[in-house]
PDB file of C-alpha atoms in Angstrom:
ATOM      1  CA  UNK A   1       0.190  -0.114   0.198  1.00  0.00           C
ATOM      2  CA  UNK A   2       1.613   3.309  -0.775  1.00  0.00           C
ATOM      3  CA  UNK A   3       1.831   6.091   1.662  1.00  0.00           C
ATOM      4  CA  UNK A   4      -0.902   9.237   0.789  1.00  0.00           C
ATOM      5  CA  UNK A   5       2.157  11.413  -0.063  1.00  0.00           C
ATOM      6  CA  UNK A   6       3.186   8.611  -2.743  1.00  0.00           C
ATOM      7  CA  UNK A   7      -0.206   8.830  -4.548  1.00  0.00           C
ATOM      8  CA  UNK A   8      -0.416  10.048  -8.219  1.00  0.00           C
ATOM      9  CA  UNK A   9      -3.177  12.424  -8.058  1.00  0.00           C
ATOM     10  CA  UNK A  10      -3.160  14.801 -11.124  1.00  0.00           C
ATOM     11  CA  UNK A  11      -4.296  18.439 -10.543  1.00  0.00           C
ATOM     12  CA  UNK A  12      -6.217  18.653 -13.918  1.00  0.00           C
ATOM     13  CA  UNK A  13      -8.401  15.870 -12.625  1.00  0.00           C
ATOM     14  CA  UNK A  14     -11.309  16.015 -10.148  1.00  0.00           C
ATOM     15  CA  UNK A  15     -12.243  13.221  -7.890  1.00  0.00           C
ATOM     16  CA  UNK A  16     -15.194  11.844  -5.948  1.00  0.00           C
ATOM     17  CA  UNK A  17     -15.373  10.589  -2.140  1.00  0.00           C
ATOM     18  CA  UNK A  18     -15.634   7.209  -3.695  1.00  0.00           C
ATOM     19  CA  UNK A  19     -12.680   7.458  -5.046  1.00  0.00           C
ATOM     20  CA  UNK A  20     -13.507   7.829  -8.858  1.00  0.00           C
ATOM     21  CA  UNK A  21     -11.736  10.644 -11.128  1.00  0.00           C
ATOM     22  CA  UNK A  22     -13.147  12.683 -13.939  1.00  0.00           C
ATOM     23  CA  UNK A  23     -11.067  14.680 -16.707  1.00  0.00           C
ATOM     24  CA  UNK A  24     -13.079  17.084 -19.092  1.00  0.00           C
ATOM     25  CA  UNK A  25     -11.494  16.951 -22.100  1.00  0.00           C
ATOM     26  CA  UNK A  26     -13.353  19.460 -23.569  1.00  0.00           C
ATOM     27  CA  UNK A  27     -16.929  20.678 -23.258  1.00  0.00           C
ATOM     28  CA  UNK A  28     -18.520  17.357 -24.965  1.00  0.00           C
ATOM     29  CA  UNK A  29     -16.445  14.679 -23.337  1.00  0.00           C
ATOM     30  CA  UNK A  30     -15.575  13.797 -19.658  1.00  0.00           C
ATOM     31  CA  UNK A  31     -13.360  10.701 -19.301  1.00  0.00           C
ATOM     32  CA  UNK A  32     -13.760   8.704 -15.975  1.00  0.00           C
ATOM     33  CA  UNK A  33     -12.020   6.178 -13.981  1.00  0.00           C
ATOM     34  CA  UNK A  34     -10.907   5.019 -10.623  1.00  0.00           C
ATOM     35  CA  UNK A  35      -8.133   6.783  -9.133  1.00  0.00           C
ATOM     36  CA  UNK A  36      -4.744   5.799  -7.957  1.00  0.00           C
ATOM     37  CA  UNK A  37      -5.787   5.634  -4.081  1.00  0.00           C
ATOM     38  CA  UNK A  38      -8.596   3.177  -4.971  1.00  0.00           C
ATOM     39  CA  UNK A  39      -6.461   0.788  -7.423  1.00  0.00           C
ATOM     40  CA  UNK A  40      -3.710   0.393  -4.679  1.00  0.00           C
ATOM     41  CA  UNK A  41      -6.264  -0.234  -1.767  1.00  0.00           C
ATOM     42  CA  UNK A  42      -8.067  -2.662  -4.315  1.00  0.00           C
ATOM     43  CA  UNK A  43      -4.788  -4.578  -5.587  1.00  0.00           C
ATOM     44  CA  UNK A  44      -4.601  -6.697  -8.308  1.00  0.00           C
ATOM     45  CA  UNK A  45      -7.463  -6.203 -10.627  1.00  0.00           C
ATOM     46  CA  UNK A  46      -8.631  -9.032 -12.494  1.00  0.00           C
ATOM     47  CA  UNK A  47     -12.409  -8.193 -13.993  1.00  0.00           C
ATOM     48  CA  UNK A  48     -13.899  -4.938 -14.600  1.00  0.00           C
ATOM     49  CA  UNK A  49     -17.800  -4.569 -15.828  1.00  0.00           C
ATOM     50  CA  UNK A  50     -18.364  -1.828 -17.781  1.00  0.00           C
ATOM     51  CA  UNK A  51     -22.038  -0.093 -19.034  1.00  0.00           C
ATOM     52  CA  UNK A  52     -22.907  -0.153 -22.774  1.00  0.00           C
ATOM     53  CA  UNK A  53     -22.122   2.617 -25.132  1.00  0.00           C
ATOM     54  CA  UNK A  54     -25.366   4.610 -25.297  1.00  0.00           C
ATOM     55  CA  UNK A  55     -26.526   4.066 -21.632  1.00  0.00           C
ATOM     56  CA  UNK A  56     -27.409   7.099 -19.860  1.00  0.00           C
ATOM     57  CA  UNK A  57     -26.432   7.677 -16.108  1.00  0.00           C
ATOM     58  CA  UNK A  58     -27.239  10.086 -13.497  1.00  0.00           C
ATOM     59  CA  UNK A  59     -24.533  11.358 -11.033  1.00  0.00           C
ATOM     60  CA  UNK A  60     -23.829   9.186  -8.238  1.00  0.00           C
ATOM     61  CA  UNK A  61     -25.728   6.223  -9.778  1.00  0.00           C
ATOM     62  CA  UNK A  62     -23.748   2.745 -10.032  1.00  0.00           C
ATOM     63  CA  UNK A  63     -22.303   2.358 -13.234  1.00  0.00           C
ATOM     64  CA  UNK A  64     -19.759  -0.663 -12.902  1.00  0.00           C
ATOM     65  CA  UNK A  65     -17.651  -2.904 -10.856  1.00  0.00           C
ATOM     66  CA  UNK A  66     -14.089  -3.661 -10.618  1.00  0.00           C
ATOM     67  CA  UNK A  67     -12.987  -6.966  -9.298  1.00  0.00           C
ATOM     68  CA  UNK A  68      -9.992  -7.546  -7.647  1.00  0.00           C
ATOM     69  CA  UNK A  69      -8.326 -10.714  -5.892  1.00  0.00           C
ATOM     70  CA  UNK A  70      -9.273  -8.949  -2.823  1.00  0.00           C
ATOM     71  CA  UNK A  71     -12.703  -7.398  -3.349  1.00  0.00           C
ATOM     72  CA  UNK A  72     -15.412  -6.371  -5.662  1.00  0.00           C
ATOM     73  CA  UNK A  73     -16.028  -2.862  -5.404  1.00  0.00           C
ATOM     74  CA  UNK A  74     -19.014  -0.919  -7.345  1.00  0.00           C
ATOM     75  CA  UNK A  75     -18.280   2.478  -9.378  1.00  0.00           C
ATOM     76  CA  UNK A  76     -20.312   5.455  -9.124  1.00  0.00           C
ATOM     77  CA  UNK A  77     -20.840   8.292 -11.598  1.00  0.00           C
ATOM     78  CA  UNK A  78     -18.969  11.623 -10.922  1.00  0.00           C
ATOM     79  CA  UNK A  79     -21.472  13.642 -13.265  1.00  0.00           C
ATOM     80  CA  UNK A  80     -24.480  12.759 -15.157  1.00  0.00           C
ATOM     81  CA  UNK A  81     -24.422  12.006 -18.911  1.00  0.00           C
ATOM     82  CA  UNK A  82     -24.679   9.220 -21.909  1.00  0.00           C
ATOM     83  CA  UNK A  83     -21.694   6.865 -22.254  1.00  0.00           C
ATOM     84  CA  UNK A  84     -19.751   7.308 -25.427  1.00  0.00           C
ATOM     85  CA  UNK A  85     -16.887   4.967 -24.897  1.00  0.00           C
ATOM     86  CA  UNK A  86     -15.873   2.211 -22.768  1.00  0.00           C
ATOM     87  CA  UNK A  87     -12.092   0.516 -22.585  1.00  0.00           C
ATOM     88  CA  UNK A  88     -12.553  -2.665 -24.340  1.00  0.00           C
ATOM     89  CA  UNK A  89      -8.784  -3.102 -23.678  1.00  0.00           C
ATOM     90  CA  UNK A  90      -9.884  -4.039 -20.298  1.00  0.00           C
ATOM     91  CA  UNK A  91     -11.700  -6.921 -21.139  1.00  0.00           C
ATOM     92  CA  UNK A  92      -8.751  -8.441 -22.007  1.00  0.00           C
ATOM     93  CA  UNK A  93      -6.313  -6.587 -19.739  1.00  0.00           C
ATOM     94  CA  UNK A  94      -8.074  -5.225 -16.609  1.00  0.00           C
ATOM     95  CA  UNK A  95      -4.123  -4.667 -14.928  1.00  0.00           C
ATOM     96  CA  UNK A  96      -4.175  -1.546 -17.145  1.00  0.00           C
ATOM     97  CA  UNK A  97      -6.417   0.086 -14.125  1.00  0.00           C
ATOM     98  CA  UNK A  98      -3.533  -0.886 -11.497  1.00  0.00           C
ATOM     99  CA  UNK A  99      -0.710   0.181 -14.361  1.00  0.00           C
ATOM    100  CA  UNK A 100      -1.927   3.194 -15.483  1.00  0.00           C
ATOM    101  CA  UNK A 101      -5.318   4.184 -14.326  1.00  0.00           C
ATOM    102  CA  UNK A 102      -5.166   7.859 -15.393  1.00  0.00           C
ATOM    103  CA  UNK A 103      -4.025   6.885 -19.219  1.00  0.00           C
ATOM    104  CA  UNK A 104      -4.368   3.239 -20.763  1.00  0.00           C
ATOM    105  CA  UNK A 105      -6.596   2.286 -17.667  1.00  0.00           C
ATOM    106  CA  UNK A 106      -9.702   4.769 -18.343  1.00  0.00           C
ATOM    107  CA  UNK A 107     -12.828   2.971 -17.930  1.00  0.00           C
ATOM    108  CA  UNK A 108     -15.621   5.296 -19.559  1.00  0.00           C
ATOM    109  CA  UNK A 109     -15.952   8.374 -21.741  1.00  0.00           C
ATOM    110  CA  UNK A 110     -19.381  10.522 -21.187  1.00  0.00           C
ATOM    111  CA  UNK A 111     -21.039  13.339 -23.074  1.00  0.00           C
ATOM    112  CA  UNK A 112     -22.543  15.211 -19.859  1.00  0.00           C
ATOM    113  CA  UNK A 113     -25.700  16.358 -19.590  1.00  0.00           C
ATOM    114  CA  UNK A 114     -24.894  19.030 -16.668  1.00  0.00           C
ATOM    115  CA  UNK A 115     -21.359  19.921 -16.973  1.00  0.00           C
ATOM    116  CA  UNK A 116     -22.012  22.327 -13.806  1.00  0.00           C
ATOM    117  CA  UNK A 117     -21.842  18.906 -11.691  1.00  0.00           C
ATOM    118  CA  UNK A 118     -18.087  19.076 -12.136  1.00  0.00           C
ATOM    119  CA  UNK A 119     -17.958  22.068  -9.882  1.00  0.00           C
ATOM    120  CA  UNK A 120     -19.445  19.405  -6.970  1.00  0.00           C
ATOM    121  CA  UNK A 121     -16.113  17.437  -7.423  1.00  0.00           C
ATOM    122  CA  UNK A 122     -13.187  17.272  -5.342  1.00  0.00           C
ATOM    123  CA  UNK A 123      -9.709  18.905  -6.365  1.00  0.00           C
ATOM    124  CA  UNK A 124      -6.505  17.294  -5.658  1.00  0.00           C
ATOM    125  CA  UNK A 125      -6.057  19.573  -2.104  1.00  0.00           C
ATOM    126  CA  UNK A 126      -9.601  18.664  -1.115  1.00  0.00           C
ATOM    127  CA  UNK A 127      -9.283  14.964  -2.244  1.00  0.00           C
ATOM    128  CA  UNK A 128      -6.361  14.723  -0.018  1.00  0.00           C
ATOM    129  CA  UNK A 129      -7.362  16.255   2.858  1.00  0.00           C
ATOM    130  CA  UNK A 130     -10.441  14.021   2.615  1.00  0.00           C
ATOM    131  CA  UNK A 131      -8.025  10.998   2.690  1.00  0.00           C
ATOM    132  CA  UNK A 132      -6.151  12.456   5.623  1.00  0.00           C
ATOM    133  CA  UNK A 133      -9.461  12.526   7.794  1.00  0.00           C
TER     134      UNK A 133
END
């Protein structure tokens, strides 16, 4: 397990209290995944279940699961939106979430229905403060 000071938490990404991340790449796309803390806590990830492209989901709604050798964890939507892409590489290589949770290990991309919900998420400082309790 990593120390909190060793976590990779990029500044340009927003975080949830449930350890998902969301990154806005333009006004029409937000990429979502689980963050470095979550993948570290879960350990070796062996399976990822994701929604179908085209599915519309609400903020805080469960959209999938991540299974590790330790546990199965639900994943929740940081913002409301329609799924426009799923990371199909995770079907054959779920360990990408452990190796590169923000790059090759992203989970889904959505077209947000309310981009202002990004303001509800935590920045790096607020997320770290939450982890420290």
